């Protein structure tokens, strides 16, 4: 017991006094505070570390632009988008199944043919970020354009001597320059027609941005200057490389839209080795004095084909086709009316691309266009009545002017997704809306002549500066636009001289004008990324705005289709 008592005494002696205990507790709490403070700082740094960005740009694989996975748009829209993606593949597979040998030989024979395998990616690029009615109208529009060109490829696979040898049908096809609207050929129902450059160059250059490189190099090595517009240069390059189909009754050339294309006609005439007729469309089309000449030239073209084919022109067939075109024109004007309101429907790329290929006479030769137009009209009407909101905020109502870039046809989609710039009307869509008078052959020819003079790549670039300069401000007012996206096509000599006048008049009207350099079909001089950078600098500095989707401001798609 004595030893135990001594042990207790020693513990008491060793025990800290209350003041010492308080000091020890204070040190412990201080140390714990230091630990908590360090942990807080670490958590703050973790919070400051940027999270992986979420947005459309995060879906892209670097350089290739291929989607890592399909965009999630909600259950209904994602299912619809995936279903349309499957339909695209079905149409491609159907093309092959219709003529396996012809399509295989076409792939092996023509360099440009492989671009059609990228159609699903084309559809994805042009519908990215879209929801609801906008998604549905875009898919319907692009799918009709795609089917139109697949039909042309199907014809090639069956009659092209390069692929199948001699076929009597090959000599029943009118080959014509892509800038000539096709309505005149509706009066030859026993003959077929084929827009030479559209399925072989123009549309493929939209599918794959690098597609024209080989042809541009080929024609430049042949002696054509490098500063010529890439469109006629690439067309001539296909001729140099013997990459056009070899069928046809004759070739109908023209003087549209510029001197570069006239130069190309000489290459094509030598390459095609076909009877050639030049359809000369008046330049000063606002002058009444040229209209009699224009009709006479159409009559000469009809007579030329009649003599070659041994058939007579069918005016009743032309009348029926003109009636279909008038109906389609009414549907087109309806789209424009919606876009003038606060609830625009079909805008940007979908408006431009569908009109570009249907304007050339789509409904006159392909009744499927009318079915699509009726569906589009119904969808737009329902969305307008419901005041359906778009997936992105519309910050700016824009007019897209001058010639757009084939290498970046989804540029208007990017403008809207990234910066909220909605393209309500563009120069290539704002062309002829003439309704044909079908009461007599003479009136139909008169209206077709007027239509040709106001064709795509023609209406605003010929006939005097008022057609491109003054007309822009008419469109700005009609669509209540606050911005103009001006495509600065660096190889187009015609528009360069008006740059100062555009700038001056834009300042007078208080309209923001953004110049975007591009080279139409050549991505080696100005890339898609360069085009986007022009917009980014303007929006950050001049407009003092932040992007709707920061992940789309800068990304590398240099190797993308």
XYZ file of C-alpha atoms in Angstrom, residues 96-545:
450
model
C -24.239 -0.041 -103.696
C -26.819 -2.831 -103.737
C -28.522 -1.351 -106.812
C -25.356 -1.778 -108.870
C -22.483 -3.355 -106.904
C -20.084 -3.681 -109.826
C -20.782 -0.203 -111.205
C -20.324 1.504 -107.827
C -17.196 -0.510 -107.040
C -15.702 0.381 -110.415
C -16.664 4.021 -109.851
C -14.780 4.004 -106.532
C -11.724 2.522 -108.208
C -11.879 4.779 -111.290
C -12.646 8.246 -109.874
C -10.650 9.918 -107.112
C -13.601 12.093 -106.006
C -15.991 9.156 -105.522
C -14.595 8.161 -102.137
C -15.830 11.439 -100.624
C -19.410 10.100 -100.754
C -18.462 7.608 -98.050
C -18.214 10.566 -95.646
C -21.899 11.505 -96.014
C -22.808 10.401 -92.443
C -20.125 12.738 -91.071
C -21.454 15.532 -93.299
C -24.917 15.079 -91.781
C -23.472 15.135 -88.247
C -21.490 18.340 -88.862
C -24.509 20.167 -90.218
C -26.938 19.224 -87.439
C -24.634 19.492 -84.403
C -26.218 21.411 -81.539
C -29.702 21.352 -83.029
C -32.902 20.263 -81.315
C -36.606 19.929 -82.007
C -38.038 21.270 -85.258
C -34.713 22.732 -86.381
C -33.085 19.294 -86.163
C -35.895 17.689 -88.139
C -36.048 20.286 -90.903
C -32.260 20.139 -91.305
C -32.200 16.357 -91.610
C -35.025 16.345 -94.157
C -33.336 19.050 -96.232
C -29.869 17.497 -96.260
C -31.228 14.016 -96.902
C -33.002 15.215 -100.063
C -29.824 16.882 -101.310
C -27.916 13.675 -100.621
C -30.455 11.490 -102.433
C -30.350 13.793 -105.428
C -26.614 13.243 -105.828
C -26.782 9.519 -105.108
C -29.268 9.263 -107.988
C -26.730 10.950 -110.270
C -24.012 8.517 -109.144
C -26.405 5.621 -109.742
C -26.865 6.805 -113.339
C -23.103 7.054 -113.825
C -22.585 3.515 -112.585
C -24.950 2.207 -115.273
C -24.015 4.209 -118.388
C -20.472 5.561 -118.047
C -18.251 3.916 -120.732
C -15.328 4.237 -118.332
C -17.120 1.718 -116.111
C -19.508 -0.430 -118.164
C -18.510 -0.080 -121.813
C -20.967 0.965 -124.514
C -24.557 1.669 -123.510
C -27.102 3.204 -125.944
C -28.533 5.265 -123.081
C -25.203 7.118 -122.784
C -26.016 8.984 -126.001
C -29.415 10.122 -124.680
C -28.026 12.325 -121.904
C -27.645 16.115 -122.099
C -24.445 17.116 -120.298
C -24.596 20.707 -119.079
C -22.600 23.131 -116.979
C -23.615 23.062 -113.317
C -24.334 26.805 -113.270
C -27.191 26.377 -115.789
C -30.504 25.697 -114.006
C -31.974 22.512 -115.478
C -35.562 23.622 -116.206
C -35.016 23.986 -119.976
C -34.342 20.247 -120.292
C -37.819 19.433 -118.920
C -39.069 19.868 -122.484
C -37.056 16.799 -123.516
C -38.797 14.080 -121.445
C -37.298 11.269 -123.569
C -33.762 12.481 -122.779
C -31.869 12.528 -119.487
C -29.754 15.419 -118.185
C -26.609 15.480 -116.068
C -25.004 18.575 -114.424
C -21.400 17.688 -115.170
C -19.512 19.307 -112.288
C -22.104 19.081 -109.483
C -21.834 15.380 -108.491
C -18.176 15.090 -109.527
C -16.684 18.215 -107.928
C -19.027 20.754 -106.380
C -20.774 18.512 -103.850
C -17.674 16.352 -103.119
C -15.752 19.533 -102.253
C -18.392 20.157 -99.571
C -18.073 16.619 -98.224
C -14.268 16.634 -97.900
C -12.283 19.843 -97.496
C -9.075 18.383 -99.008
C -10.790 16.933 -102.062
C -9.687 19.599 -104.559
C -5.969 19.716 -103.654
C -4.955 17.148 -106.246
C -6.948 18.788 -109.039
C -5.701 22.300 -108.246
C -2.093 21.071 -108.338
C -2.769 19.264 -111.614
C -4.179 22.293 -113.421
C -1.512 24.659 -112.070
C 1.187 22.336 -113.397
C -0.682 22.606 -116.692
C -0.075 26.372 -116.729
C -3.179 27.894 -115.124
C -2.209 30.690 -112.672
C -2.593 29.894 -108.978
C -4.644 33.045 -108.280
C -7.597 31.944 -110.425
C -10.769 31.131 -108.464
C -10.458 27.521 -107.187
C -13.883 26.574 -108.569
C -13.106 26.833 -112.309
C -9.507 25.782 -111.644
C -10.600 22.551 -109.952
C -13.146 21.925 -112.737
C -10.337 22.225 -115.266
C -8.194 19.990 -113.046
C -10.740 17.183 -113.324
C -10.523 17.519 -117.096
C -6.712 17.382 -116.994
C -6.883 14.247 -114.828
C -9.600 12.645 -116.991
C -11.914 12.364 -113.988
C -15.202 13.249 -115.690
C -17.608 10.558 -116.920
C -17.408 9.818 -120.653
C -21.089 9.726 -121.668
C -23.349 12.320 -123.288
C -25.266 13.448 -126.358
C -23.757 16.937 -126.180
C -22.264 19.452 -123.778
C -24.105 22.728 -123.084
C -21.591 25.298 -121.841
C -22.315 28.857 -120.745
C -20.748 32.173 -119.780
C -21.750 31.908 -116.109
C -20.726 33.063 -113.638
C -17.354 34.607 -114.573
C -14.371 34.649 -116.938
C -12.725 31.836 -114.962
C -15.602 29.501 -115.794
C -15.464 30.542 -119.449
C -11.820 29.483 -119.407
C -12.815 26.122 -117.962
C -15.261 25.517 -120.809
C -12.348 25.309 -123.242
C -10.724 22.572 -121.122
C -14.004 20.669 -120.890
C -14.766 20.895 -124.593
C -11.410 19.322 -125.440
C -11.678 16.698 -122.701
C -15.277 15.620 -123.314
C -14.926 15.531 -127.089
C -18.682 16.100 -127.458
C -20.716 18.412 -129.687
C -20.728 21.674 -127.716
C -23.173 24.561 -127.648
C -22.613 27.744 -125.626
C -25.662 29.229 -123.927
C -24.896 32.945 -123.536
C -26.776 34.589 -120.662
C -26.937 38.424 -120.726
C -24.706 40.228 -118.243
C -26.701 43.478 -117.945
C -29.870 41.646 -117.064
C -31.738 44.669 -115.675
C -31.915 46.169 -119.155
C -35.058 45.319 -121.084
C -33.190 45.462 -124.375
C -31.367 42.184 -123.686
C -34.471 40.078 -123.056
C -35.323 39.416 -126.698
C -31.756 38.237 -127.256
C -31.960 35.968 -124.175
C -35.115 34.202 -125.425
C -33.634 33.807 -128.905
C -30.569 32.137 -127.411
C -32.754 29.623 -125.543
C -34.559 28.815 -128.790
C -31.215 28.202 -130.522
C -30.199 25.819 -127.730
C -33.480 23.894 -128.033
C -33.073 23.656 -131.806
C -29.487 22.456 -131.398
C -30.545 19.560 -129.156
C -33.553 18.706 -131.347
C -31.280 18.290 -134.372
C -28.753 16.168 -132.479
C -31.263 13.884 -130.745
C -33.847 13.713 -133.518
C -36.714 14.629 -131.163
C -39.115 17.557 -130.903
C -39.393 19.806 -127.896
C -42.407 18.913 -125.734
C -44.020 22.157 -124.583
C -46.690 20.380 -122.563
C -44.019 18.536 -120.550
C -42.311 21.873 -119.928
C -45.634 23.399 -118.808
C -46.212 20.632 -116.240
C -42.652 20.955 -114.922
C -42.980 24.746 -114.650
C -46.145 24.248 -112.615
C -44.244 22.084 -110.121
C -41.469 24.631 -109.938
C -43.951 27.434 -109.235
C -45.307 25.447 -106.311
C -41.813 24.833 -104.975
C -41.016 28.553 -105.327
C -44.021 29.334 -103.107
C -42.631 26.994 -100.446
C -39.228 28.693 -100.698
C -40.683 32.179 -100.262
C -42.567 30.883 -97.202
C -39.230 29.988 -95.561
C -37.998 33.513 -96.183
C -41.135 34.968 -94.610
C -40.633 32.947 -91.425
C -37.031 34.148 -91.207
C -38.162 37.767 -91.324
C -40.051 37.236 -88.056
C -38.766 36.920 -84.496
C -39.106 33.142 -84.832
C -36.917 32.093 -87.786
C -37.183 28.457 -88.811
C -34.764 27.148 -91.473
C -31.555 29.185 -91.346
C -27.858 29.096 -92.179
C -26.497 26.009 -93.913
C -29.825 24.184 -94.205
C -31.449 27.139 -95.977
C -28.511 27.700 -98.322
C -27.627 24.137 -99.317
C -31.160 22.921 -99.899
C -32.020 25.961 -101.988
C -28.781 25.795 -103.964
C -29.552 22.349 -105.325
C -33.335 22.626 -105.563
C -33.218 26.042 -107.270
C -31.528 24.458 -110.294
C -34.825 22.788 -111.137
C -35.158 20.152 -108.418
C -38.933 19.718 -108.420
C -39.062 19.932 -112.217
C -37.012 16.761 -112.593
C -37.429 15.054 -109.209
C -40.922 14.933 -107.609
C -39.379 13.876 -104.284
C -38.517 17.527 -103.665
C -42.193 18.408 -103.370
C -42.786 15.742 -100.712
C -39.936 17.201 -98.658
C -41.145 20.776 -99.149
C -44.613 19.865 -97.834
C -43.132 18.201 -94.735
C -40.884 21.202 -94.090
C -43.814 23.597 -94.426
C -45.905 21.607 -91.941
C -43.081 21.432 -89.390
C -42.319 25.158 -89.670
C -45.951 26.159 -89.258
C -46.396 24.082 -86.103
C -43.164 25.373 -84.571
C -44.074 28.981 -85.378
C -47.530 28.695 -83.840
C -46.048 27.174 -80.665
C -43.262 29.813 -80.646
C -40.831 26.952 -80.218
C -37.458 28.121 -78.925
C -34.214 27.144 -80.622
C -31.517 25.218 -78.792
C -29.213 28.254 -78.806
C -29.757 31.887 -77.985
C -29.973 34.149 -81.048
C -27.826 37.143 -80.161
C -27.430 38.528 -83.669
C -29.599 38.413 -86.777
C -27.120 38.209 -89.634
C -27.073 38.384 -93.433
C -24.337 36.199 -94.961
C -23.084 37.901 -98.117
C -20.746 37.163 -101.016
C -19.729 33.627 -102.003
C -19.634 31.055 -99.153
C -16.826 28.525 -98.767
C -17.322 24.987 -100.069
C -14.591 23.751 -97.721
C -16.642 24.855 -94.703
C -20.343 24.555 -95.470
C -21.153 24.082 -91.775
C -19.556 27.441 -90.904
C -23.019 29.030 -90.304
C -23.776 26.167 -87.886
C -20.608 27.008 -85.956
C -21.491 30.723 -85.948
C -24.780 29.991 -84.247
C -23.495 27.361 -81.811
C -20.451 29.356 -80.691
C -21.522 32.999 -80.864
C -25.297 33.029 -81.369
C -25.010 34.563 -84.863
C -28.016 33.327 -86.846
C -27.769 33.502 -90.641
C -31.257 34.453 -91.811
C -30.446 34.987 -95.507
C -27.401 34.631 -97.746
C -26.377 35.824 -101.186
C -26.676 32.418 -102.867
C -30.171 31.821 -101.496
C -31.440 35.296 -102.336
C -31.780 34.652 -106.062
C -34.684 34.341 -108.506
C -38.212 33.813 -107.199
C -39.812 34.295 -110.618
C -42.994 32.271 -111.123
C -43.244 30.978 -114.668
C -46.168 32.088 -116.813
C -47.291 28.792 -118.384
C -49.936 30.273 -120.677
C -47.789 29.984 -123.840
C -44.374 28.691 -124.982
C -43.112 32.251 -125.454
C -44.000 33.308 -121.896
C -42.351 30.212 -120.411
C -39.128 30.882 -122.351
C -39.213 34.529 -121.289
C -39.446 33.618 -117.603
C -36.818 30.865 -117.880
C -34.487 33.418 -119.480
C -35.123 35.835 -116.588
C -34.529 33.001 -114.143
C -31.172 32.104 -115.737
C -30.025 35.709 -115.511
C -30.703 35.659 -111.756
C -29.152 32.287 -111.035
C -26.874 31.301 -108.161
C -23.426 32.936 -108.394
C -24.926 35.221 -111.038
C -27.709 37.472 -109.750
C -25.545 39.582 -107.430
C -22.206 39.406 -109.229
C -23.375 40.653 -112.640
C -25.497 43.466 -114.001
C -23.908 46.330 -112.044
C -22.724 46.957 -108.503
C -26.245 47.841 -107.330
C -27.203 44.163 -107.534
C -24.715 43.230 -104.841
C -24.186 46.451 -102.867
C -27.628 48.069 -102.731
C -29.363 44.696 -102.534
C -27.452 43.846 -99.343
C -29.022 46.755 -97.477
C -32.459 45.775 -98.759
C -31.948 42.355 -97.169
C -30.611 43.865 -93.933
C -33.776 45.950 -93.611
C -36.205 43.186 -94.595
C -34.742 40.707 -92.104
C -34.145 43.287 -89.359
C -30.493 42.242 -89.281
C -27.912 43.880 -87.027
C -24.850 42.160 -88.504
C -23.389 41.222 -91.881
C -20.956 38.318 -92.286
C -19.015 39.207 -95.434
C -17.222 36.301 -97.086
C -13.977 37.728 -98.452
C -13.283 35.227 -101.246
C -9.640 36.140 -101.859
C -9.551 34.734 -105.407
C -12.679 36.571 -106.598
C -11.563 39.719 -108.381
C -15.107 40.978 -108.905
C -15.895 41.720 -105.241
C -12.528 43.206 -104.227
C -13.194 46.601 -105.748
C -16.310 47.160 -103.632
C -14.784 46.460 -100.208
C -14.433 50.141 -99.303
C -18.005 50.948 -100.329
C -19.363 48.068 -98.251
C -17.454 49.300 -95.184
C -18.488 52.928 -95.627
C -22.161 52.168 -96.103
C -22.195 49.735 -93.174
C -20.846 52.473 -90.883
C -23.471 54.920 -92.120
C -26.218 52.428 -91.212
C -24.729 51.355 -87.884
C -24.431 47.737 -89.064
C -21.594 45.604 -87.740
C -19.791 44.070 -90.726
C -17.434 41.157 -90.165
C -15.098 40.150 -93.004
C -14.150 36.466 -93.101
C -11.395 35.527 -95.525
C -11.755 32.212 -97.375
C -10.659 30.618 -100.640
C -13.804 28.742 -101.631
C -12.410 25.255 -102.431
C -8.814 25.526 -101.228
C -8.183 24.860 -97.534
C -4.399 25.159 -97.948
C -4.431 28.955 -98.259
C -7.039 29.720 -95.595
C -8.160 26.965 -93.252
C -11.412 26.466 -91.397
C -9.580 27.378 -88.201
C -8.395 30.644 -89.783
C -11.993 31.510 -90.672
C -13.124 30.902 -87.101
C -10.256 32.987 -85.733
C -11.434 35.997 -87.787
C -14.806 35.751 -86.063
C -13.351 35.184 -82.586
C -11.157 38.303 -82.757
C -14.064 40.434 -83.936
C -16.484 39.175 -81.293
C -14.000 39.550 -78.423
C -12.641 42.983 -79.379
C -15.287 44.846 -81.390
C -18.447 43.300 -79.933
C -16.995 42.780 -76.425
C -18.892 39.497 -76.098
